[in-house]
Structures are given as C-alpha cells and as structure tokens.
CSV table of C-alpha atoms and ligand atoms in Angstrom, one decimal:
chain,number,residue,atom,x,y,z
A,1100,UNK,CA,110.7,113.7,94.8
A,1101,UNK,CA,111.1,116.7,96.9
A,1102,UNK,CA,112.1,116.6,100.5
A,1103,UNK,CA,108.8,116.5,102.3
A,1104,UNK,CA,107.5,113.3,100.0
A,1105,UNK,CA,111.1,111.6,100.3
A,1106,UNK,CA,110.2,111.7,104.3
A,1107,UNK,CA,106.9,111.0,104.0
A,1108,UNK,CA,107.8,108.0,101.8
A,1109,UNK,CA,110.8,107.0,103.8
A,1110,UNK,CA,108.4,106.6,107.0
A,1111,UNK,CA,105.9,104.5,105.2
A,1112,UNK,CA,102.8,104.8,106.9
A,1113,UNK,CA,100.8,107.8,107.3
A,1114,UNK,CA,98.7,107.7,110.5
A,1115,UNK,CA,94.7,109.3,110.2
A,1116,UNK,CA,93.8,110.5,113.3
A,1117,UNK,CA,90.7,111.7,114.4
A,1118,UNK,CA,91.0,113.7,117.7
A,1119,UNK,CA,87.6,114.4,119.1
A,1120,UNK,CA,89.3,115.9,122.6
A,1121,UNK,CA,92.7,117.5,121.1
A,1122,UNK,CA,93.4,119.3,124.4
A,1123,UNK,CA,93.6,115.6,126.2
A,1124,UNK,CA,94.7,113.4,123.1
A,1125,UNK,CA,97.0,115.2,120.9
A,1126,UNK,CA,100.0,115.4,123.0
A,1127,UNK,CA,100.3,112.2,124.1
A,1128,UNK,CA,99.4,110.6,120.3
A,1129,UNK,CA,102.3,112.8,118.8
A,1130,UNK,CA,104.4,111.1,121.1
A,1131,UNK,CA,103.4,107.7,120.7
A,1132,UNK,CA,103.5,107.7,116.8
A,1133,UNK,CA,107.0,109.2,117.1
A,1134,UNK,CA,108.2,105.8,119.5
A,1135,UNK,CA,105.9,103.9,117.6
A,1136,UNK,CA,108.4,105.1,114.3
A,1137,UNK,CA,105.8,106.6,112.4
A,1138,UNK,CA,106.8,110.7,113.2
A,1139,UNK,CA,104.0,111.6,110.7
A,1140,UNK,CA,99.7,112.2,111.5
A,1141,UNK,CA,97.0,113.6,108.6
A,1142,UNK,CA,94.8,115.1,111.5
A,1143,UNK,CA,91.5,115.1,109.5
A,1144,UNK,CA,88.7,117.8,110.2
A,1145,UNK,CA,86.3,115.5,110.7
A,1146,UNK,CA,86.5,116.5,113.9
A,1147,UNK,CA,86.3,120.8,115.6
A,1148,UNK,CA,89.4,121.4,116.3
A,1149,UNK,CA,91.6,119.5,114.0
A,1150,UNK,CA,93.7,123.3,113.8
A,1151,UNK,CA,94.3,123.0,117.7
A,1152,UNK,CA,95.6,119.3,117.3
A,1153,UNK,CA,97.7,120.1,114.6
A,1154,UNK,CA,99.3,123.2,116.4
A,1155,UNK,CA,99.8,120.5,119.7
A,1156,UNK,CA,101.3,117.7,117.8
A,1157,UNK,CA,103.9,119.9,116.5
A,1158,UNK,CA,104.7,121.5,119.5
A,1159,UNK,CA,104.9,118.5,121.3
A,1160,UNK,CA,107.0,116.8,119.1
A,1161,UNK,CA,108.6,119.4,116.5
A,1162,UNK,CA,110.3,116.7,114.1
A,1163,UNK,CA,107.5,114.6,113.5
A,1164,UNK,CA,105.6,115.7,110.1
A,1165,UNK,CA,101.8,117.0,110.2
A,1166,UNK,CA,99.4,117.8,107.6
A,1167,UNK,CA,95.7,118.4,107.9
A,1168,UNK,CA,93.2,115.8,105.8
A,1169,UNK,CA,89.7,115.7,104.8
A,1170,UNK,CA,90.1,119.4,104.1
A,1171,UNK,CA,87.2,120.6,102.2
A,1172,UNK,CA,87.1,124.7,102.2
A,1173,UNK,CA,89.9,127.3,101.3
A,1174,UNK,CA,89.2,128.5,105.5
A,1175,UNK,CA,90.2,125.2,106.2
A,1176,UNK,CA,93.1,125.3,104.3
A,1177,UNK,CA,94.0,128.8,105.7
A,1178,UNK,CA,93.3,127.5,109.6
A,1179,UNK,CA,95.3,124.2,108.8
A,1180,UNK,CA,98.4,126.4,107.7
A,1181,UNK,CA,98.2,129.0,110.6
A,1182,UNK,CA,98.0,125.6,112.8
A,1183,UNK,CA,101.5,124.7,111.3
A,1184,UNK,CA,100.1,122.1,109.2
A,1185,UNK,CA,103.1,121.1,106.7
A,1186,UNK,CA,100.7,119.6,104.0
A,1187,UNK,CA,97.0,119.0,103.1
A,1188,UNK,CA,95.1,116.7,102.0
A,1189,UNK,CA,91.5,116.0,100.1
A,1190,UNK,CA,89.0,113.2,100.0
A,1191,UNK,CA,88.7,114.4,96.0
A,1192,UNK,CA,90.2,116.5,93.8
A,1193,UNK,CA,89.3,120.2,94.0
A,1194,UNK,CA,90.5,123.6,91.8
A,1195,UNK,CA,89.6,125.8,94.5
A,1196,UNK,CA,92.1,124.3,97.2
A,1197,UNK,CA,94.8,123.3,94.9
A,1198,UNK,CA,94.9,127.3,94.0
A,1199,UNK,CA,94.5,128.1,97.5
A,1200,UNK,CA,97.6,125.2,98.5
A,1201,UNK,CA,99.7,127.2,95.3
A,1202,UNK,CA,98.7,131.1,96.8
A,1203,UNK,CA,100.0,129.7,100.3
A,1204,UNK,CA,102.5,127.2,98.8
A,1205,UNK,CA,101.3,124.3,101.0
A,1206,UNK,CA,101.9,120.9,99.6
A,1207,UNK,CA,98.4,119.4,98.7
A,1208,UNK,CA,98.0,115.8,98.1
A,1209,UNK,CA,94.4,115.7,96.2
A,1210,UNK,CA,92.1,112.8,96.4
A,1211,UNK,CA,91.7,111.0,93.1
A,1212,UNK,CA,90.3,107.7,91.7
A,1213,UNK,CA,89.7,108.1,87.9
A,1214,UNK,CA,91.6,108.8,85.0
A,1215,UNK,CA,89.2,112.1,84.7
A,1216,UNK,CA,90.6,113.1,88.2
A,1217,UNK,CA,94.2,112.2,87.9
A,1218,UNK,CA,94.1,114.5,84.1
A,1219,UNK,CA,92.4,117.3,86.5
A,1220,UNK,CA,95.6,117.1,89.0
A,1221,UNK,CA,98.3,116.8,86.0
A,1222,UNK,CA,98.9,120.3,85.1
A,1223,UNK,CA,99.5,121.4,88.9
A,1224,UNK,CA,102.7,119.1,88.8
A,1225,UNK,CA,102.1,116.9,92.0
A,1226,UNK,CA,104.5,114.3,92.3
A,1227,UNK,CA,102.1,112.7,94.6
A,1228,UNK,CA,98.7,112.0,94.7
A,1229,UNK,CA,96.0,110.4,97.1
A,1230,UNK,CA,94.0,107.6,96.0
A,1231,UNK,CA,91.0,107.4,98.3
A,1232,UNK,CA,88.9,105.2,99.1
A,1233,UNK,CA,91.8,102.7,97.9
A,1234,UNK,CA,90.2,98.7,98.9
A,1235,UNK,CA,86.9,100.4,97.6
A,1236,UNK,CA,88.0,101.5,94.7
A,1237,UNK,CA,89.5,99.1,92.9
A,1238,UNK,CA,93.0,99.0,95.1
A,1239,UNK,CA,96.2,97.8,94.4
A,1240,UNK,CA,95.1,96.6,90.8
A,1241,UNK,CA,93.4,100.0,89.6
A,1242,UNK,CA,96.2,101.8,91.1
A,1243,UNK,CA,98.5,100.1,88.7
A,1244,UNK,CA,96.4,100.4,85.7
A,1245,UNK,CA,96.3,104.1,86.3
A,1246,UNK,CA,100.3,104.4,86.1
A,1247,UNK,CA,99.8,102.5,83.0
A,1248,UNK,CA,98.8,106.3,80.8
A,1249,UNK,CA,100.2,108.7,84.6
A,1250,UNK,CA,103.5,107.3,85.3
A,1251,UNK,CA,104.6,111.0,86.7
A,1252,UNK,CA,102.6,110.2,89.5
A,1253,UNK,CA,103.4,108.4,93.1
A,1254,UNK,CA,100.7,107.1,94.4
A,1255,UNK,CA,99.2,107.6,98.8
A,1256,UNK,CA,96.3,105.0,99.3
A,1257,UNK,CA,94.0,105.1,101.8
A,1258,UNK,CA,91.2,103.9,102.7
A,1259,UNK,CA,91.0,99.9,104.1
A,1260,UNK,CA,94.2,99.5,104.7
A,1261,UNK,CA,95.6,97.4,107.6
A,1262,UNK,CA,98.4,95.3,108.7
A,1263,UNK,CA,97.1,92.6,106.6
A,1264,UNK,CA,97.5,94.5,103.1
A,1265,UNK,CA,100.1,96.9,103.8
A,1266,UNK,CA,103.1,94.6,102.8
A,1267,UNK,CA,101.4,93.9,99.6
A,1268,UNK,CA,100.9,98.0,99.0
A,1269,UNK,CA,104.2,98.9,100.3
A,1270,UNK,CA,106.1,96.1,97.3
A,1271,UNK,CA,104.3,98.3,94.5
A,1272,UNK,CA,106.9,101.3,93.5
A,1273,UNK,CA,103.9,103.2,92.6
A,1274,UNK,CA,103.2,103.3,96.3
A,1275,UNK,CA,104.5,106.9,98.1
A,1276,UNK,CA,103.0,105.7,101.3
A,1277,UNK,CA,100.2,104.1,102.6
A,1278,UNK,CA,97.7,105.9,104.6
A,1279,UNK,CA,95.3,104.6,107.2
A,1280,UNK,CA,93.6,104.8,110.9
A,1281,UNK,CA,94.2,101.0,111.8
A,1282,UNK,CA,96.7,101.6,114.3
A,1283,UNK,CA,95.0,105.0,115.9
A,1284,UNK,CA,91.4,103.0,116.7
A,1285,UNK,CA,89.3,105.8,118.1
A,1286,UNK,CA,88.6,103.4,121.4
A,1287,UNK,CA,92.0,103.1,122.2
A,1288,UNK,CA,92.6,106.9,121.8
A,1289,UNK,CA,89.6,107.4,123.8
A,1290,UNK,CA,90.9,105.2,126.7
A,1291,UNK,CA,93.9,106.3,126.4
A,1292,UNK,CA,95.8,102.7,125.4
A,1293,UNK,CA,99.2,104.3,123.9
A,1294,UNK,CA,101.0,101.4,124.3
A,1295,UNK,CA,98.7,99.5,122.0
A,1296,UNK,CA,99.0,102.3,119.3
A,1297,UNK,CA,102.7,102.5,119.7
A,1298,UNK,CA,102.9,98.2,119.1
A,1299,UNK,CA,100.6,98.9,116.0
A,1300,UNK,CA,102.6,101.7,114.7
A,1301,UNK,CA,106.0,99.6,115.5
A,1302,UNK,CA,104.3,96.2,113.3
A,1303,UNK,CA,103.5,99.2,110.7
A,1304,UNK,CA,107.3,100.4,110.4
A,1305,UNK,CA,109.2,96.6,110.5
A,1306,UNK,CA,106.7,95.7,107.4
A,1307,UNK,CA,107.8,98.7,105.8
A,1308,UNK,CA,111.8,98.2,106.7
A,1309,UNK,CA,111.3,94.8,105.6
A,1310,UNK,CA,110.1,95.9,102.1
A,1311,UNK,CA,112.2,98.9,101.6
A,1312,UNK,CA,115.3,97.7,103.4
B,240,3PG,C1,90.9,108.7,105.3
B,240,3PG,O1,90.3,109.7,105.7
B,240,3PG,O2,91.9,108.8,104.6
B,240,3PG,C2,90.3,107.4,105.5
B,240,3PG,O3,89.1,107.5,106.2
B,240,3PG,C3,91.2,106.4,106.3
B,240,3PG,O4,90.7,105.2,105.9
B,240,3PG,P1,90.7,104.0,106.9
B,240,3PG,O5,90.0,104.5,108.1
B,240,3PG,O6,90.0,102.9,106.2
B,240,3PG,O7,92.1,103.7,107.2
C-alpha cells in the first residue's frame, strides 16, 4: 500500500465529522482526535464550510491526516484540495471526480457496494476502496464475498459502525480501516464535551492495538 493508506490503516479508525460551526469546533476536535490517538478526520460537506475546517484542523494540528468526504462535485474537489485536504472521499462511485482526483493527483477513496461499482473503480488502480453504507449493505459478510472475484482491493467501511462491531471489522484483512461518526456525536461537539470524544476515540485505538498488535 502506499504511504498515506499504510497510515491511514495503521490508525484504524477514521473519524466523520460534521462541523456545522468550524470557526468554534475545528480546532479544538483536531486536537482531541490527535490525544484521543486517532490523528485522522473525513470532514464531510454535509455541512458549508467543510473547506474552512479542513484548512483549521490542519493547521492546528499539522501531523494529523485530513481528507474531505461526502464530496459530490469536481468544485468540491478543487475547494477540498486548496483547503489542504490530503484525500477525498465519495458516498458512490463517480468518473467525473475520480478524473478530477487523477488531474489534481489527490487520493480518492470512492464509495462502492456492488460488483458493478467495484468493476467501475478497477481500472483507476485504487488500492483502497469505500464501502458505504457498510451494516446496510450487507456488512462484514458482502464485503468478503466481494474480495472473493476483487482481491486487489482493501476495503474502508462505513456506515453503522460503533464500538460494538469495530473489533469484528478490524479482524477481517480485507479491512483498511473503519470509518464512522460514533465517537464525534454531533451533541457532544455542539456542547463542546472533548473529553468524552477523546475517551471514545481512546476505546477506538486499544480495540484496534488489540487486533493488530
Ligand atoms: C459517512 O458519511 O461515511 C457515514 O455517514 C458515517 O456513517 P455513521 O454515521 O453510521 O458512522
């Protein structure tokens, strides 16, 4: 794997954060993944002004790893990677961000679910892909069906995962990493409760030491 999904893997966990007041939120969240032991966020654009979150997360803590999710347009893409996003990610697959991900040679994990969609991502070469929405779709059992005919491919889940299935994810070596917003709640960012997202993110990393050693 290349560098970026060796230390995306070797974390474990990627946090999904939803930051609806960046200016307030993103500083402080960066730092609490980071002593939680999860340096890494996918700062979705669900919400205006996941660009400005991005750009504060990495400023506030410049080791930690942060990519932009639920990207859905090339200007998203574009804003992401002026932001300083370091990857990008997609609820589905889509030709006209992977090309736009190649042109600005951004790592894109796509969103994929089917054998139809994995075929589609094939002849880009991803070493890893996004299986979204992973307990709704079929979970840990379709993902291991799939690497039945797409071995080539690690696999990111998310989508229903919490601390009560992450152990079992994390023990399949299909599994790149697990993604999910369990431990970033959007009432405890919202009130501001770090030390509770720092205790989830620090249950998140000693499930994943304990099953990667
Ligand atoms: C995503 O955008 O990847 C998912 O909404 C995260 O799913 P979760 O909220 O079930 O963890």
């Amino acid at each position: 794997m290349n560098a970026l999904n060796e230390a995306i893997s070797k974390i474990g966990v990627v946090p999904v954060i939803k930051l609806n007041n960046p200016e307030r939120d993103a500083a402080p969240l960066a730092k609490a993944l980071c002593e939680g032991g999860l340096p890494v966020a996918e700062v979705t654009f669900r919400a205006a002004g996941a660009d400005k979150a991005i750009r504060i997360m990495k400023e506030t803590c410049p080791d930690m790893i942060v990519g932009a999710g639920t990207v859905l347009t090339a200007e998203q893409v574009h804003a992401a990677v002026d932001a300083g996003a370091q990857f990008i990610v997609s609820p589905g697959f889509s030709y006209v961000l992977a090309d736009t991900c190649k042109e600005l040679n951004i790592p894109y994990f796509p969103g994929v679910t089917t054998p139809t969609e994995y075929q589609m991502a094939l002849p880009y070469g991803y070493e890893v892909l996004k299986f979204f929405p992973a307990e709704q779709s079929g979970g840990l059992a379709k993902i291991k069906a799939m690497s039945a005919p797409f071995p080539m491919f690690k696999i990111m889940p998310t989508g229903g995962i919490s601390l009560k299935n992450l152990e079992e994810y994390l023990s399949c070596p299909v599994i790149a990493a697990c993604g999910g917003s369990y431990m970033v709640k959007a009432e405890d960012i919202e009130s501001g409760n770090w030390e509770k997202i720092i205790d989830l993110c620090k249950q998140s990393r000693e499930i994943v030491d304990r099953v990667r050693g």
